[in-house]
Amino acid sequence: MTKLINNFRENEKYSVILIFSLAFVIRATFSVFSYNSDIMTGFVDDLGYMKKAEILLTEGLFNWQNPDLNMPGLPFLMALAMSVFGKNWLVVFLVNSFIGAITPVIIFKTGKIVFNWKIGFSAAIWSIFYILFLKYIPTAGKEPWMILLFSLIIYLISRLQFYSEMDNKGRVYTIILIALLYSFFIHFDERYLSWLPLIILFLFSSKKLKKIKNIRVVSLFLVILLITMLPWLIRNYKVYDKVVILSKRTEHLTDKLFGYEEANYIMDGKKKSWYLTPAQIDSVINGTKTTLDSGLPILPQQVNAMRIGNLPHEFSRLERYFSTFVVFWKPIDFYEGYSTYGYRFDGRWSVKHNLSVGLTYGPVLLLSIFALVILFRKKHYFAYFALAIFGWHTIIHVLFIPFARNRYRIPVDGLIIILGMYGLFYLIDYLRRERKAALKA
């Protein structure tokens, strides 16, 4: 067994093949099982992405004039895959399986560069079975792609900081690749444009970039980013007759910036969609009102909660921030109540959900906190790097995306798993040393 492990340790290719193969088999099997169990009947957002992909298939992959096309990233890739393999949900699931199997490989390589093979390989194995990475494989959502693209960007930034054998030419190529991947990333989800200041900070702070002018590197990054954003920016101007950066969900910012008449903010509509007046609350309790004004059904769990006094109310700003923070980071949930503005009802998680998430996310979350403390004491750069990512990701979603769900956190979970493995092995080594000391005494 030791010899086999050493073979994998000494030959990275074997490790990569094993990790990818195991991850793909598990994900493809899960995809086929989910497809055969007709999981698609519960789709909501996924149907919207499929509709957009169908528009591209009908009107042409590069015909972007249809206003129903909001963000091009996922629908374009879905349409591309279905143009080759045929329109079928299983095609989408299997593409997700392939994409999802790459993520553990990237986690392995990141952990290996930052720490060592043992931590990288352990993190990869954990991520293969990590329920929140598996959960969104049999869907048409963005999550598998967002997880992969975020992990790739973090890996490349880590290479700049920790891979000492990279020459200046290699660093320039890495910067170009980061810019291309980041542009692709924000064309999947415009909220990640907010990461731009942090990425620039990482590029400036990289010790390995001091031999080539940091300002030139950042300028190169920004020029590539701007060039790759131009096609969709031009498309938006033609469709909406005004400057719209990435998607209409940025209008509340760009309209103010460019002096346009402000459009209705999409989040205001979402806020109203769950709202209940005091009179309506009474009607829900006595059973005469069964749907919200938006048409959404009022869940039986919410009716029961309201009947025992768990009523919705307007949250203060502090309550709103706190509830979003809890939703964003919680590993288990036995509580049912309200979140965000105080009217959106969140039922408690099922036993199955609590066990699956609690046992795969909970331990690495706790161990990653422990790891951060140890790494800060050692003044390890990765501690500052990871904390900046966690902090920025939390601030963006808690302060500026009031209806954040915990799935929005998942792209950073690869970092949590790597740190969790570092914390685990540090704890094991510490206990081993303590045991040896006790035996000697």
mmCIF file of N, CA, C and O in Angstrom, residues 126-167:
data_model
loop_
_atom_site.group_PDB
_atom_site.id
_atom_site.type_symbol
_atom_site.label_atom_id
_atom_site.label_comp_id
_atom_site.label_asym_id
_atom_site.label_seq_id
_atom_site.Cartn_x
_atom_site.Cartn_y
_atom_site.Cartn_z
ATOM 1 N N TRP A 126 -11.871 14.090 -1.048
ATOM 2 C CA TRP A 126 -13.033 14.605 -0.316
ATOM 3 C C TRP A 126 -13.995 15.299 -1.284
ATOM 4 O O TRP A 126 -15.218 15.125 -1.200
ATOM 5 N N SER A 127 -13.436 16.079 -2.222
ATOM 6 C CA SER A 127 -14.291 16.825 -3.149
ATOM 7 C C SER A 127 -15.018 15.912 -4.133
ATOM 8 O O SER A 127 -16.069 16.282 -4.654
ATOM 9 N N ILE A 128 -14.458 14.740 -4.389
ATOM 10 C CA ILE A 128 -15.141 13.786 -5.268
ATOM 11 C C ILE A 128 -16.495 13.387 -4.684
ATOM 12 O O ILE A 128 -17.492 13.267 -5.394
ATOM 13 N N PHE A 129 -16.534 13.208 -3.367
ATOM 14 C CA PHE A 129 -17.759 12.757 -2.694
ATOM 15 C C PHE A 129 -18.519 13.910 -2.024
ATOM 16 O O PHE A 129 -19.529 13.667 -1.361
ATOM 17 N N TYR A 130 -18.033 15.116 -2.196
ATOM 18 C CA TYR A 130 -18.628 16.287 -1.546
ATOM 19 C C TYR A 130 -20.038 16.514 -2.097
ATOM 20 O O TYR A 130 -20.226 16.744 -3.289
ATOM 21 N N ILE A 131 -21.017 16.448 -1.229
ATOM 22 C CA ILE A 131 -22.411 16.413 -1.670
ATOM 23 C C ILE A 131 -22.817 17.677 -2.414
ATOM 24 O O ILE A 131 -23.603 17.625 -3.369
ATOM 25 N N LEU A 132 -22.280 18.827 -2.035
ATOM 26 C CA LEU A 132 -22.676 20.068 -2.690
ATOM 27 C C LEU A 132 -22.057 20.219 -4.073
ATOM 28 O O LEU A 132 -22.525 21.031 -4.878
ATOM 29 N N PHE A 133 -20.983 19.455 -4.358
ATOM 30 C CA PHE A 133 -20.457 19.406 -5.721
ATOM 31 C C PHE A 133 -21.240 18.410 -6.573
ATOM 32 O O PHE A 133 -21.339 18.574 -7.785
ATOM 33 N N LEU A 134 -21.783 17.384 -5.928
ATOM 34 C CA LEU A 134 -22.555 16.369 -6.646
ATOM 35 C C LEU A 134 -23.993 16.823 -6.920
ATOM 36 O O LEU A 134 -24.572 16.497 -7.954
ATOM 37 N N LYS A 135 -24.547 17.571 -5.998
ATOM 38 C CA LYS A 135 -25.970 17.910 -6.017
ATOM 39 C C LYS A 135 -26.422 18.555 -7.319
ATOM 40 O O LYS A 135 -27.527 18.282 -7.817
ATOM 41 N N TYR A 136 -25.587 19.420 -7.892
ATOM 42 C CA TYR A 136 -26.017 20.204 -9.052
ATOM 43 C C TYR A 136 -25.554 19.618 -10.384
ATOM 44 O O TYR A 136 -25.729 20.258 -11.423
ATOM 45 N N ILE A 137 -25.003 18.399 -10.368
ATOM 46 C CA ILE A 137 -24.607 17.751 -11.622
ATOM 47 C C ILE A 137 -25.829 17.431 -12.495
ATOM 48 O O ILE A 137 -25.862 17.785 -13.674
ATOM 49 N N PRO A 138 -26.878 16.787 -11.966
ATOM 50 C CA PRO A 138 -28.055 16.506 -12.802
ATOM 51 C C PRO A 138 -29.017 17.696 -12.842
ATOM 52 O O PRO A 138 -30.190 17.600 -12.468
ATOM 53 N N THR A 139 -28.507 18.860 -13.257
ATOM 54 C CA THR A 139 -29.320 20.063 -13.425
ATOM 55 C C THR A 139 -28.848 20.774 -14.686
ATOM 56 O O THR A 139 -27.859 20.382 -15.303
ATOM 57 N N ALA A 140 -29.543 21.833 -15.038
ATOM 58 C CA ALA A 140 -29.071 22.696 -16.122
ATOM 59 C C ALA A 140 -28.663 24.045 -15.553
ATOM 60 O O ALA A 140 -28.737 25.064 -16.222
ATOM 61 N N GLY A 141 -28.232 24.036 -14.286
ATOM 62 C CA GLY A 141 -27.818 25.273 -13.636
ATOM 63 C C GLY A 141 -26.360 25.603 -13.876
ATOM 64 O O GLY A 141 -25.614 24.848 -14.490
ATOM 65 N N LYS A 142 -25.959 26.745 -13.341
ATOM 66 C CA LYS A 142 -24.599 27.252 -13.559
ATOM 67 C C LYS A 142 -23.572 26.650 -12.610
ATOM 68 O O LYS A 142 -22.364 26.781 -12.844
ATOM 69 N N GLU A 143 -24.041 26.026 -11.536
ATOM 70 C CA GLU A 143 -23.141 25.687 -10.436
ATOM 71 C C GLU A 143 -21.902 24.881 -10.851
ATOM 72 O O GLU A 143 -20.782 25.229 -10.441
ATOM 73 N N PRO A 144 -22.018 23.774 -11.616
ATOM 74 C CA PRO A 144 -20.794 23.025 -11.966
ATOM 75 C C PRO A 144 -19.755 23.881 -12.688
ATOM 76 O O PRO A 144 -18.547 23.764 -12.427
ATOM 77 N N TRP A 145 -20.219 24.766 -13.581
ATOM 78 C CA TRP A 145 -19.303 25.637 -14.308
ATOM 79 C C TRP A 145 -18.713 26.704 -13.390
ATOM 80 O O TRP A 145 -17.518 27.022 -13.486
ATOM 81 N N MET A 146 -19.531 27.268 -12.523
ATOM 82 C CA MET A 146 -19.041 28.307 -11.612
ATOM 83 C C MET A 146 -17.985 27.742 -10.670
ATOM 84 O O MET A 146 -16.970 28.384 -10.395
ATOM 85 N N ILE A 147 -18.227 26.530 -10.177
ATOM 86 C CA ILE A 147 -17.261 25.882 -9.279
ATOM 87 C C ILE A 147 -15.948 25.654 -10.002
ATOM 88 O O ILE A 147 -14.861 25.948 -9.474
ATOM 89 N N LEU A 148 -16.020 25.135 -11.232
ATOM 90 C CA LEU A 148 -14.802 24.860 -11.995
ATOM 91 C C LEU A 148 -14.041 26.139 -12.325
ATOM 92 O O LEU A 148 -12.823 26.223 -12.103
ATOM 93 N N LEU A 149 -14.729 27.146 -12.867
ATOM 94 C CA LEU A 149 -14.056 28.372 -13.289
ATOM 95 C C LEU A 149 -13.427 29.091 -12.097
ATOM 96 O O LEU A 149 -12.293 29.574 -12.183
ATOM 97 N N PHE A 150 -14.150 29.153 -10.979
ATOM 98 C CA PHE A 150 -13.593 29.795 -9.784
ATOM 99 C C PHE A 150 -12.369 29.029 -9.297
ATOM 100 O O PHE A 150 -11.341 29.629 -8.963
ATOM 101 N N SER A 151 -12.461 27.700 -9.274
ATOM 102 C CA SER A 151 -11.328 26.877 -8.822
ATOM 103 C C SER A 151 -10.121 27.067 -9.728
ATOM 104 O O SER A 151 -8.977 27.112 -9.253
ATOM 105 N N LEU A 152 -10.351 27.167 -11.036
ATOM 106 C CA LEU A 152 -9.253 27.374 -11.990
ATOM 107 C C LEU A 152 -8.561 28.718 -11.763
ATOM 108 O O LEU A 152 -7.324 28.811 -11.787
ATOM 109 N N ILE A 153 -9.353 29.761 -11.551
ATOM 110 C CA ILE A 153 -8.784 31.089 -11.320
ATOM 111 C C ILE A 153 -7.957 31.099 -10.040
ATOM 112 O O ILE A 153 -6.838 31.643 -10.000
ATOM 113 N N ILE A 154 -8.478 30.487 -8.977
ATOM 114 C CA ILE A 154 -7.742 30.411 -7.710
ATOM 115 C C ILE A 154 -6.456 29.603 -7.888
ATOM 116 O O ILE A 154 -5.397 29.961 -7.368
ATOM 117 N N TYR A 155 -6.534 28.521 -8.654
ATOM 118 C CA TYR A 155 -5.345 27.702 -8.915
ATOM 119 C C TYR A 155 -4.269 28.503 -9.645
ATOM 120 O O TYR A 155 -3.078 28.462 -9.273
ATOM 121 N N LEU A 156 -4.653 29.239 -10.667
ATOM 122 C CA LEU A 156 -3.674 30.002 -11.445
ATOM 123 C C LEU A 156 -3.057 31.126 -10.621
ATOM 124 O O LEU A 156 -1.849 31.401 -10.716
ATOM 125 N N ILE A 157 -3.875 31.786 -9.791
ATOM 126 C CA ILE A 157 -3.332 32.823 -8.905
ATOM 127 C C ILE A 157 -2.379 32.191 -7.892
ATOM 128 O O ILE A 157 -1.328 32.757 -7.562
ATOM 129 N N SER A 158 -2.717 30.999 -7.410
ATOM 130 C CA SER A 158 -1.835 30.276 -6.473
ATOM 131 C C SER A 158 -0.514 29.911 -7.146
ATOM 132 O O SER A 158 0.551 29.960 -6.519
ATOM 133 N N ARG A 159 -0.568 29.527 -8.413
ATOM 134 C CA ARG A 159 0.669 29.217 -9.158
ATOM 135 C C ARG A 159 1.589 30.433 -9.215
ATOM 136 O O ARG A 159 2.811 30.321 -9.048
ATOM 137 N N LEU A 160 1.009 31.597 -9.439
ATOM 138 C CA LEU A 160 1.818 32.816 -9.485
ATOM 139 C C LEU A 160 2.537 33.056 -8.160
ATOM 140 O O LEU A 160 3.655 33.568 -8.135
ATOM 141 N N GLN A 161 1.864 32.686 -7.077
ATOM 142 C CA GLN A 161 2.425 32.972 -5.758
ATOM 143 C C GLN A 161 3.369 31.879 -5.264
ATOM 144 O O GLN A 161 4.384 32.171 -4.643
ATOM 145 N N PHE A 162 3.058 30.614 -5.564
ATOM 146 C CA PHE A 162 3.763 29.517 -4.899
ATOM 147 C C PHE A 162 4.637 28.659 -5.824
ATOM 148 O O PHE A 162 5.452 27.878 -5.331
ATOM 149 N N TYR A 163 4.451 28.772 -7.138
ATOM 150 C CA TYR A 163 5.210 27.905 -8.042
ATOM 151 C C TYR A 163 6.506 28.613 -8.450
ATOM 152 O O TYR A 163 6.526 29.433 -9.365
ATOM 153 N N SER A 164 7.583 28.290 -7.769
ATOM 154 C CA SER A 164 8.850 29.009 -7.930
ATOM 155 C C SER A 164 9.533 28.736 -9.266
ATOM 156 O O SER A 164 10.374 29.518 -9.710
ATOM 157 N N GLU A 165 9.195 27.619 -9.945
ATOM 158 C CA GLU A 165 9.876 27.266 -11.188
ATOM 159 C C GLU A 165 9.324 28.004 -12.405
ATOM 160 O O GLU A 165 9.866 27.880 -13.505
ATOM 161 N N MET A 166 8.278 28.783 -12.251
ATOM 162 C CA MET A 166 7.687 29.492 -13.386
ATOM 163 C C MET A 166 8.549 30.694 -13.761
ATOM 164 O O MET A 166 8.887 31.524 -12.910
ATOM 165 N N ASP A 167 8.903 30.802 -15.043
ATOM 166 C CA ASP A 167 9.694 31.950 -15.487
ATOM 167 C C ASP A 167 8.763 33.109 -15.852
ATOM 168 O O ASP A 167 7.545 32.994 -15.815
#
